[in-house]
GROMACS .gro file of C-alpha atoms in nm:
model
  411
    1MET     CA    1   0.000   0.000   0.000
    2THR     CA    2   0.153   0.331  -0.114
    3PRO     CA    3   0.022   0.690  -0.141
    4VAL     CA    4  -0.185   0.745  -0.453
    5ARG     CA    5   0.010   0.910  -0.734
    6VAL     CA    6  -0.232   1.148  -0.905
    7GLY     CA    7  -0.161   1.328  -1.231
    8VAL     CA    8  -0.360   1.629  -1.351
    9PHE     CA    9  -0.369   1.704  -1.722
   10GLY     CA   10  -0.478   1.987  -1.949
   11LEU     CA   11  -0.414   2.333  -2.087
   12LEU     CA   12  -0.332   2.459  -1.740
   13GLY     CA   13  -0.112   2.755  -1.661
   14SER     CA   14  -0.155   2.877  -2.018
   15GLY     CA   15  -0.339   3.200  -1.945
   16ASN     CA   16  -0.698   3.075  -1.926
   17LEU     CA   17  -0.834   3.159  -1.581
   18GLY     CA   18  -1.126   2.917  -1.608
   19ASN     CA   19  -0.899   2.620  -1.673
   20ASP     CA   20  -0.678   2.713  -1.378
   21GLY     CA   21  -0.984   2.764  -1.157
   22SER     CA   22  -1.101   2.412  -1.237
   23LEU     CA   23  -0.758   2.281  -1.138
   24GLU     CA   24  -0.772   2.480  -0.816
   25ALA     CA   25  -1.107   2.324  -0.727
   26VAL     CA   26  -0.979   1.970  -0.786
   27LEU     CA   27  -0.659   2.037  -0.589
   28GLY     CA   28  -0.876   2.168  -0.305
   29PHE     CA   29  -1.073   1.843  -0.309
   30LEU     CA   30  -0.757   1.631  -0.311
   31ARG     CA   31  -0.592   1.826  -0.031
   32ALA     CA   32  -0.903   1.817   0.185
   33GLU     CA   33  -1.013   1.458   0.128
   34HIS     CA   34  -0.692   1.281   0.019
   35PRO     CA   35  -0.402   1.472   0.175
   36THR     CA   36  -0.155   1.187   0.127
   37ALA     CA   37  -0.200   1.189  -0.252
   38VAL     CA   38   0.113   1.285  -0.446
   39VAL     CA   39   0.012   1.521  -0.727
   40ASP     CA   40   0.188   1.654  -1.035
   41ALA     CA   41   0.079   1.793  -1.373
   42LEU     CA   42   0.131   1.751  -1.747
   43CYS     CA   43   0.020   2.087  -1.877
   44GLY     CA   44   0.062   2.381  -2.111
   45GLY     CA   45   0.231   2.618  -1.863
   46PRO     CA   46   0.432   2.412  -1.613
   47ALA     CA   47   0.623   2.704  -1.462
   48THR     CA   48   0.299   2.889  -1.386
   49VAL     CA   49   0.132   2.579  -1.240
   50THR     CA   50   0.426   2.504  -1.013
   51ALA     CA   51   0.459   2.865  -0.896
   52ARG     CA   52   0.090   2.911  -0.826
   53PHE     CA   53  -0.022   2.570  -0.703
   54GLY     CA   54   0.299   2.427  -0.561
   55ILE     CA   55   0.300   2.100  -0.756
   56PRO     CA   56   0.566   1.965  -0.994
   57ALA     CA   57   0.470   2.008  -1.359
   58THR     CA   58   0.591   1.889  -1.698
   59ARG     CA   59   0.545   2.062  -2.032
   60LEU     CA   60   0.259   1.909  -2.233
   61HIS     CA   61   0.437   1.931  -2.570
   62TRP     CA   62   0.794   1.837  -2.658
   63TYR     CA   63   0.804   2.087  -2.946
   64ARG     CA   64   0.824   2.437  -2.799
   65GLY     CA   65   0.666   2.596  -3.106
   66GLU     CA   66   0.348   2.390  -3.075
   67TYR     CA   67   0.121   2.695  -3.038
   68ARG     CA   68   0.279   2.892  -3.322
   69THR     CA   69   0.157   2.866  -3.681
   70ALA     CA   70   0.397   2.646  -3.877
   71SER     CA   71   0.467   2.805  -4.215
   72ARG     CA   72   0.824   2.698  -4.286
   73ALA     CA   73   0.935   2.344  -4.365
   74GLY     CA   74   1.147   2.325  -4.050
   75ALA     CA   75   0.855   2.427  -3.828
   76VAL     CA   76   0.622   2.178  -3.998
   77ALA     CA   77   0.878   1.902  -3.952
   78GLY     CA   78   0.928   2.003  -3.589
   79LYS     CA   79   0.558   1.985  -3.519
   80GLY     CA   80   0.528   1.650  -3.692
   81LEU     CA   81   0.819   1.503  -3.499
   82GLY     CA   82   0.675   1.653  -3.182
   83LYS     CA   83   0.353   1.457  -3.227
   84LEU     CA   84   0.549   1.132  -3.233
   85VAL     CA   85   0.766   1.227  -2.937
   86ASP     CA   86   0.459   1.336  -2.739
   87ALA     CA   87   0.306   0.988  -2.778
   88VAL     CA   88   0.607   0.840  -2.597
   89ARG     CA   89   0.630   1.121  -2.341
   90THR     CA   90   0.260   1.101  -2.256
   91ALA     CA   91   0.269   0.725  -2.208
   92ALA     CA   92   0.579   0.752  -1.988
   93TRP     CA   93   0.411   1.018  -1.775
   94VAL     CA   94   0.088   0.820  -1.741
   95ARG     CA   95   0.282   0.510  -1.637
   96ARG     CA   96   0.415   0.692  -1.330
   97HIS     CA   97   0.065   0.745  -1.188
   98ASP     CA   98  -0.210   0.546  -1.025
   99LEU     CA   99  -0.475   0.769  -1.179
  100VAL     CA  100  -0.499   1.081  -1.394
  101ILE     CA  101  -0.760   1.356  -1.359
  102VAL     CA  102  -0.860   1.598  -1.633
  103PRO     CA  103  -1.013   1.878  -1.420
  104GLY     CA  104  -1.316   2.040  -1.581
  105MET     CA  105  -1.258   2.259  -1.888
  106GLY     CA  106  -1.431   2.221  -2.224
  107VAL     CA  107  -1.207   1.935  -2.332
  108LEU     CA  108  -1.480   1.758  -2.532
  109GLU     CA  109  -1.603   2.057  -2.731
  110ALA     CA  110  -1.498   2.278  -3.021
  111THR     CA  111  -1.712   2.585  -2.956
  112LEU     CA  112  -1.401   2.796  -3.019
  113PRO     CA  113  -1.149   2.750  -3.305
  114LEU     CA  114  -0.967   2.420  -3.259
  115ARG     CA  115  -0.755   2.194  -3.481
  116PRO     CA  116  -0.779   1.815  -3.440
  117TRP     CA  117  -0.400   1.775  -3.418
  118GLY     CA  118  -0.389   2.019  -3.123
  119PHE     CA  119  -0.544   1.942  -2.787
  120PRO     CA  120  -0.785   1.671  -2.916
  121TYR     CA  121  -0.482   1.469  -3.026
  122SER     CA  122  -0.313   1.524  -2.688
  123LEU     CA  123  -0.625   1.410  -2.504
  124LEU     CA  124  -0.649   1.095  -2.714
  125LEU     CA  125  -0.284   1.014  -2.636
  126LEU     CA  126  -0.364   1.050  -2.266
  127CYS     CA  127  -0.677   0.835  -2.267
  128ALA     CA  128  -0.525   0.568  -2.491
  129SER     CA  129  -0.216   0.552  -2.269
  130GLY     CA  130  -0.435   0.516  -1.964
  131ARG     CA  131  -0.628   0.229  -2.116
  132LEU     CA  132  -0.316   0.047  -2.239
  133LEU     CA  133  -0.125   0.093  -1.913
  134ARG     CA  134  -0.426   0.029  -1.685
  135THR     CA  135  -0.402   0.377  -1.534
  136PRO     CA  136  -0.756   0.516  -1.496
  137VAL     CA  137  -0.813   0.850  -1.666
  138ALA     CA  138  -1.101   1.052  -1.520
  139LEU     CA  139  -1.271   1.333  -1.711
  140VAL     CA  140  -1.412   1.525  -1.416
  141GLY     CA  141  -1.685   1.785  -1.463
  142VAL     CA  142  -1.592   1.847  -1.825
  143GLY     CA  143  -1.778   2.033  -2.097
  144ALA     CA  144  -1.882   1.883  -2.431
  145ALA     CA  145  -2.072   2.000  -2.736
  146PRO     CA  146  -2.166   1.874  -3.085
  147ILE     CA  147  -1.868   1.885  -3.322
  148ALA     CA  148  -1.915   1.920  -3.697
  149ASP     CA  149  -1.553   1.860  -3.800
  150ARG     CA  150  -1.520   1.485  -3.852
  151PRO     CA  151  -1.152   1.437  -3.751
  152THR     CA  152  -1.199   1.641  -3.433
  153ARG     CA  153  -1.522   1.459  -3.352
  154ALA     CA  154  -1.355   1.119  -3.396
  155LEU     CA  155  -1.065   1.209  -3.165
  156VAL     CA  156  -1.301   1.344  -2.899
  157ARG     CA  157  -1.531   1.042  -2.923
  158TRP     CA  158  -1.247   0.794  -2.881
  159SER     CA  159  -1.097   0.992  -2.594
  160ALA     CA  160  -1.427   0.978  -2.408
  161ARG     CA  161  -1.471   0.609  -2.481
  162LEU     CA  162  -1.123   0.526  -2.350
  163ALA     CA  163  -1.163   0.726  -2.029
  164ALA     CA  164  -1.240   0.520  -1.719
  165TYR     CA  165  -1.460   0.785  -1.556
  166ARG     CA  166  -1.665   1.072  -1.696
  167SER     CA  167  -1.877   1.342  -1.539
  168TYR     CA  168  -2.010   1.660  -1.698
  169ARG     CA  169  -2.086   2.017  -1.601
  170ASP     CA  170  -2.429   2.021  -1.768
  171VAL     CA  171  -2.685   1.792  -1.927
  172LEU     CA  172  -2.609   1.933  -2.273
  173SER     CA  173  -2.255   1.797  -2.246
  174ARG     CA  174  -2.371   1.447  -2.162
  175ASP     CA  175  -2.629   1.458  -2.441
  176ALA     CA  176  -2.361   1.569  -2.688
  177MET     CA  177  -2.140   1.273  -2.604
  178ARG     CA  178  -2.431   1.034  -2.627
  179ALA     CA  179  -2.509   1.174  -2.972
  180MET     CA  180  -2.145   1.107  -3.072
  181GLY     CA  181  -2.190   0.741  -2.988
  182VAL     CA  182  -2.050   0.728  -2.636
  183ASP     CA  183  -2.239   0.515  -2.384
  184THR     CA  184  -2.314   0.769  -2.110
  185THR     CA  185  -2.498   0.527  -1.885
  186GLY     CA  186  -2.380   0.608  -1.537
  187ASP     CA  187  -2.214   0.935  -1.637
  188ALA     CA  188  -2.320   1.201  -1.386
  189VAL     CA  189  -2.394   1.572  -1.425
  190HIS     CA  190  -2.288   1.819  -1.158
  191PRO     CA  191  -2.236   2.198  -1.136
  192ASP     CA  192  -1.918   2.343  -1.283
  193LEU     CA  193  -1.615   2.278  -1.062
  194ALA     CA  194  -1.551   2.651  -1.022
  195PHE     CA  195  -1.862   2.676  -0.803
  196ALA     CA  196  -1.657   2.491  -0.541
  197LEU     CA  197  -1.418   2.784  -0.508
  198PRO     CA  198  -1.480   3.013  -0.209
  199ALA     CA  199  -1.663   3.333  -0.291
  200PRO     CA  200  -1.556   3.666  -0.135
  201PRO     CA  201  -1.773   3.805   0.144
  202ALA     CA  202  -2.103   3.944   0.019
  203PRO     CA  203  -2.147   4.323   0.030
  204PRO     CA  204  -2.359   4.461   0.318
  205ALA     CA  205  -2.732   4.409   0.267
  206ASP     CA  206  -2.800   4.783   0.236
  207ARG     CA  207  -2.519   4.827  -0.023
  208PRO     CA  208  -2.541   4.543  -0.279
  209GLY     CA  209  -2.216   4.616  -0.460
  210THR     CA  210  -2.071   4.951  -0.552
  211PRO     CA  211  -2.368   5.159  -0.674
  212GLY     CA  212  -2.362   5.213  -1.047
  213THR     CA  213  -2.056   4.999  -1.122
  214VAL     CA  214  -2.095   4.755  -1.411
  215CYS     CA  215  -1.843   4.480  -1.481
  216VAL     CA  216  -1.822   4.399  -1.852
  217GLY     CA  217  -1.638   4.077  -1.931
  218VAL     CA  218  -1.496   4.080  -2.283
  219MET     CA  219  -1.343   3.813  -2.502
  220ASP     CA  220  -1.124   3.778  -2.808
  221PHE     CA  221  -1.426   3.630  -2.984
  222HIS     CA  222  -1.408   3.517  -3.346
  223GLY     CA  223  -1.695   3.269  -3.356
  224GLY     CA  224  -1.669   2.892  -3.338
  225ASN     CA  225  -1.471   2.619  -3.506
  226ASP     CA  226  -1.696   2.627  -3.813
  227ASP     CA  227  -1.677   3.007  -3.857
  228ARG     CA  228  -1.320   3.046  -3.976
  229ALA     CA  229  -1.426   3.198  -4.309
  230VAL     CA  230  -1.619   3.479  -4.136
  231ALA     CA  231  -1.417   3.496  -3.814
  232GLU     CA  232  -1.293   3.852  -3.863
  233GLU     CA  233  -1.640   3.983  -3.942
  234ILE     CA  234  -1.780   3.817  -3.629
  235HIS     CA  235  -1.498   3.967  -3.426
  236ARG     CA  236  -1.554   4.315  -3.568
  237ARG     CA  237  -1.928   4.306  -3.489
  238TYR     CA  238  -1.861   4.180  -3.138
  239VAL     CA  239  -1.604   4.449  -3.056
  240ASP     CA  240  -1.808   4.728  -3.217
  241GLY     CA  241  -2.129   4.633  -3.039
  242THR     CA  242  -1.962   4.588  -2.702
  243THR     CA  243  -1.782   4.919  -2.742
  244ARG     CA  244  -2.108   5.101  -2.814
  245PHE     CA  245  -2.263   4.944  -2.506
  246VAL     CA  246  -1.973   5.049  -2.283
  247ARG     CA  247  -1.976   5.400  -2.430
  248ALA     CA  248  -2.349   5.433  -2.359
  249LEU     CA  249  -2.295   5.338  -1.995
  250ALA     CA  250  -2.009   5.586  -1.959
  251GLU     CA  251  -2.216   5.864  -2.114
  252GLU     CA  252  -2.475   5.800  -1.841
  253GLY     CA  253  -2.205   5.847  -1.579
  254ARG     CA  254  -2.175   5.479  -1.497
  255ARG     CA  255  -1.846   5.329  -1.384
  256VAL     CA  256  -1.740   5.032  -1.596
  257ARG     CA  257  -1.477   4.769  -1.514
  258LEU     CA  258  -1.356   4.561  -1.808
  259LEU     CA  259  -1.282   4.197  -1.723
  260THR     CA  260  -1.105   3.922  -1.916
  261GLY     CA  261  -1.068   3.548  -1.871
  262ASP     CA  262  -0.769   3.471  -2.091
  263ALA     CA  263  -0.447   3.649  -2.178
  264CYS     CA  264  -0.559   3.666  -2.542
  265ASP     CA  265  -0.847   3.900  -2.446
  266ALA     CA  266  -0.614   4.194  -2.372
  267PRO     CA  267  -0.631   4.346  -2.724
  268VAL     CA  268  -1.011   4.370  -2.697
  269VAL     CA  269  -0.979   4.559  -2.369
  270ALA     CA  270  -0.725   4.794  -2.527
  271ALA     CA  271  -0.951   4.857  -2.826
  272ILE     CA  272  -1.250   4.945  -2.607
  273LEU     CA  273  -1.047   5.172  -2.379
  274ASP     CA  274  -0.905   5.353  -2.680
  275ALA     CA  275  -1.245   5.394  -2.849
  276VAL     CA  276  -1.440   5.509  -2.541
  277ASP     CA  277  -1.162   5.720  -2.384
  278SER     CA  278  -1.339   5.789  -2.054
  279PRO     CA  279  -1.200   5.795  -1.698
  280LEU     CA  280  -1.512   5.604  -1.596
  281VAL     CA  281  -1.400   5.299  -1.793
  282THR     CA  282  -1.110   5.104  -1.642
  283ALA     CA  283  -0.962   4.758  -1.684
  284ALA     CA  284  -0.920   4.502  -1.408
  285GLU     CA  285  -0.604   4.292  -1.401
  286ALA     CA  286  -0.738   3.973  -1.246
  287GLY     CA  287  -0.496   3.681  -1.247
  288SER     CA  288  -0.727   3.415  -1.105
  289LEU     CA  289  -1.094   3.331  -1.065
  290ALA     CA  290  -1.068   3.448  -0.704
  291GLU     CA  291  -0.963   3.792  -0.824
  292LEU     CA  292  -1.238   3.791  -1.086
  293MET     CA  293  -1.491   3.706  -0.816
  294ALA     CA  294  -1.365   3.995  -0.606
  295GLU     CA  295  -1.439   4.224  -0.901
  296THR     CA  296  -1.787   4.085  -0.966
  297ALA     CA  297  -1.879   4.084  -0.596
  298ALA     CA  298  -1.800   4.456  -0.575
  299ALA     CA  299  -2.015   4.540  -0.878
  300GLY     CA  300  -2.384   4.610  -0.897
  301THR     CA  301  -2.430   4.412  -1.219
  302VAL     CA  302  -2.223   4.209  -1.466
  303VAL     CA  303  -2.239   4.166  -1.843
  304ALA     CA  304  -1.997   3.896  -1.958
  305THR     CA  305  -1.903   3.672  -2.248
  306ARG     CA  306  -1.654   3.410  -2.129
  307TYR     CA  307  -1.809   3.110  -1.958
  308HIS     CA  308  -1.605   3.139  -1.639
  309ASN     CA  309  -1.661   3.515  -1.621
  310LEU     CA  310  -2.028   3.421  -1.599
  311VAL     CA  311  -1.955   3.154  -1.338
  312CYS     CA  312  -1.764   3.405  -1.123
  313ALA     CA  313  -2.044   3.659  -1.140
  314LEU     CA  314  -2.313   3.402  -1.063
  315ARG     CA  315  -2.104   3.248  -0.783
  316THR     CA  316  -2.087   3.586  -0.609
  317GLY     CA  317  -2.462   3.635  -0.645
  318THR     CA  318  -2.432   3.939  -0.871
  319PRO     CA  319  -2.713   3.994  -1.126
  320THR     CA  320  -2.564   3.892  -1.459
  321LEU     CA  321  -2.642   3.922  -1.828
  322ALA     CA  322  -2.469   3.679  -2.064
  323LEU     CA  323  -2.328   3.774  -2.402
  324SER     CA  324  -2.376   3.414  -2.502
  325TYR     CA  325  -2.161   3.246  -2.768
  326ALA     CA  326  -2.250   2.880  -2.705
  327ALA     CA  327  -2.520   2.655  -2.564
  328LYS     CA  328  -2.310   2.600  -2.250
  329SER     CA  329  -2.360   2.964  -2.152
  330ASP     CA  330  -2.734   2.937  -2.208
  331ALA     CA  331  -2.748   2.620  -1.998
  332LEU     CA  332  -2.551   2.786  -1.718
  333MET     CA  333  -2.782   3.088  -1.709
  334GLU     CA  334  -3.091   2.865  -1.708
  335SER     CA  335  -2.953   2.654  -1.424
  336MET     CA  336  -2.898   2.966  -1.213
  337GLY     CA  337  -3.244   3.109  -1.280
  338LEU     CA  338  -3.134   3.388  -1.515
  339GLY     CA  339  -3.221   3.227  -1.846
  340GLU     CA  340  -3.402   3.531  -1.983
  341TYR     CA  341  -3.098   3.757  -1.938
  342ARG     CA  342  -2.900   3.666  -2.249
  343HIS     CA  343  -2.790   3.836  -2.569
  344PRO     CA  344  -2.607   3.672  -2.865
  345ALA     CA  345  -2.234   3.746  -2.880
  346ARG     CA  346  -2.241   3.700  -3.258
  347GLU     CA  347  -2.479   3.991  -3.306
  348VAL     CA  348  -2.419   4.248  -3.032
  349ASP     CA  349  -2.688   4.512  -3.081
  350ALA     CA  350  -2.607   4.784  -2.830
  351ASP     CA  351  -2.967   4.913  -2.812
  352LEU     CA  352  -3.115   4.568  -2.748
  353LEU     CA  353  -2.837   4.490  -2.504
  354LEU     CA  354  -2.911   4.810  -2.311
  355GLU     CA  355  -3.278   4.715  -2.301
  356ARG     CA  356  -3.198   4.373  -2.149
  357PHE     CA  357  -2.954   4.540  -1.911
  358ARG     CA  358  -3.226   4.780  -1.785
  359ALA     CA  359  -3.449   4.482  -1.715
  360LEU     CA  360  -3.166   4.311  -1.526
  361GLU     CA  361  -3.114   4.614  -1.303
  362LYS     CA  362  -3.485   4.654  -1.246
  363HIS     CA  363  -3.510   4.303  -1.102
  364ALA     CA  364  -3.170   4.301  -0.931
  365ALA     CA  365  -3.296   4.245  -0.575
  366GLU     CA  366  -3.511   3.951  -0.677
  367LEU     CA  367  -3.229   3.801  -0.883
  368ARG     CA  368  -2.988   3.820  -0.591
  369ARG     CA  369  -3.228   3.610  -0.385
  370THR     CA  370  -3.260   3.360  -0.668
  371LEU     CA  371  -2.882   3.335  -0.703
  372ALA     CA  372  -2.840   3.277  -0.330
  373GLU     CA  373  -3.074   2.979  -0.352
  374ARG     CA  374  -2.911   2.840  -0.667
  375ASN     CA  375  -2.562   2.872  -0.518
  376GLU     CA  376  -2.670   2.669  -0.217
  377ALA     CA  377  -2.801   2.401  -0.453
  378ALA     CA  378  -2.473   2.409  -0.650
  379ALA     CA  379  -2.276   2.357  -0.328
  380ARG     CA  380  -2.485   2.052  -0.245
  381GLY     CA  381  -2.438   1.917  -0.597
  382LEU     CA  382  -2.060   1.953  -0.582
  383ALA     CA  383  -2.048   1.787  -0.240
  384ARG     CA  384  -2.220   1.487  -0.398
  385HIS     CA  385  -1.977   1.504  -0.689
  386PHE     CA  386  -1.670   1.492  -0.467
  387THR     CA  387  -1.820   1.207  -0.263
  388ALA     CA  388  -1.874   1.014  -0.587
  389LEU     CA  389  -1.517   1.087  -0.695
  390THR     CA  390  -1.380   0.944  -0.374
  391ALA     CA  391  -1.587   0.628  -0.414
  392ALA     CA  392  -1.484   0.581  -0.779
  393LEU     CA  393  -1.121   0.692  -0.777
  394PHE     CA  394  -1.005   0.619  -0.422
  395PRO     CA  395  -1.171   0.288  -0.329
  396ALA     CA  396  -0.903   0.213  -0.069
  397GLY     CA  397  -0.965   0.533   0.127
  398GLY     CA  398  -0.685   0.741  -0.020
  399ARG     CA  399  -0.431   0.464  -0.081
  400THR     CA  400  -0.426   0.217  -0.362
  401PRO     CA  401  -0.240  -0.109  -0.415
  402ALA     CA  402  -0.049  -0.187  -0.729
  403PRO     CA  403  -0.170  -0.239  -0.995
  404ALA     CA  404  -0.395   0.064  -1.013
  405PRO     CA  405  -0.768  -0.001  -0.965
  406THR     CA  406  -0.987  -0.062  -1.266
  407LEU     CA  407  -1.288   0.167  -1.273
  408ARG     CA  408  -1.618   0.096  -1.446
  409LYS     CA  409  -1.576  -0.008  -1.802
  410ALA     CA  410  -1.606   0.279  -2.048
  411SER     CA  411  -1.799   0.231  -2.369
   0.00000   0.00000   0.00000
């Protein structure tokens, strides 16, 4: 009997706050319920993960130019060789563990631009290695969505089939995998892992947030994986519409805080600040979901695009309007009782958005009560999730004999 060796895997430490927040929630679970577990990561930003979370980490890709466009023959050859080397590296890393956890994230979807030979290929290497080496791979609280691109869909489907454990952050995700041909019998649905993170103290009852302050979460949005031909037009409409909305708020004397959820969103913030040019409009520099939640808790209302910007706002009980770009955002808003407060990110009409925003503010007190109730339900759901994880992944009470345990058979 030896301490469980747990690996965590994903695009972690790469600048996406939602991905890192999901990791933080899983590490919190492991440290609270399985403190003897030995944890390390195979991830996109190992230096960041080690510095922030205090666990050893290994670079996900052998080829350091993996995330750069390969236009020259040498770069193309380097990427190709890297794919072969990564197969060996991934298997060697998996072999050193008793189980591997993929913490949340939209790893089974392509709602944003994604190439099959990128992360879908990496995930398949992980899940195939786990099956071959009898190391259970658990997809914990992940997101999924229908995928039109056949190569990407095939890689995602086989990754899910080879995983030993799957749970999802919404019913739509489970339905999407079932439609792809994955047997989801026994796959559970629970609230997003980020709802397990502690929220900052609520503002005093007589001062629900800073009066008049609006947090606007922006995104480097270019449409989805099937919109590459019109990506720049979608991006232009999104930035123009959001800018007009922010300008209208500033002209009314409202304070606006611009939020992001990924390092790539910074140019959108800069474009809005430059176009509006008002001292009332400022940019937050949040480096974690905790810092994002501090921003949303201090605001009166939130309008946001990125999924985990929405989660942060809802987690703090702040009335929120979604600039929705995917069904996952719609499902999240419905689950938290704010389904009618949505506007399409693909067609940001500033006038219509202002109209929905007025309605949000009008019903703010009622919505805060609704969010308090839904957050309590989310906490109960995640408690059940973590209990189920312990039963499935740690059957020996935190220690596991060799060989590693075999979980329920995946389809």
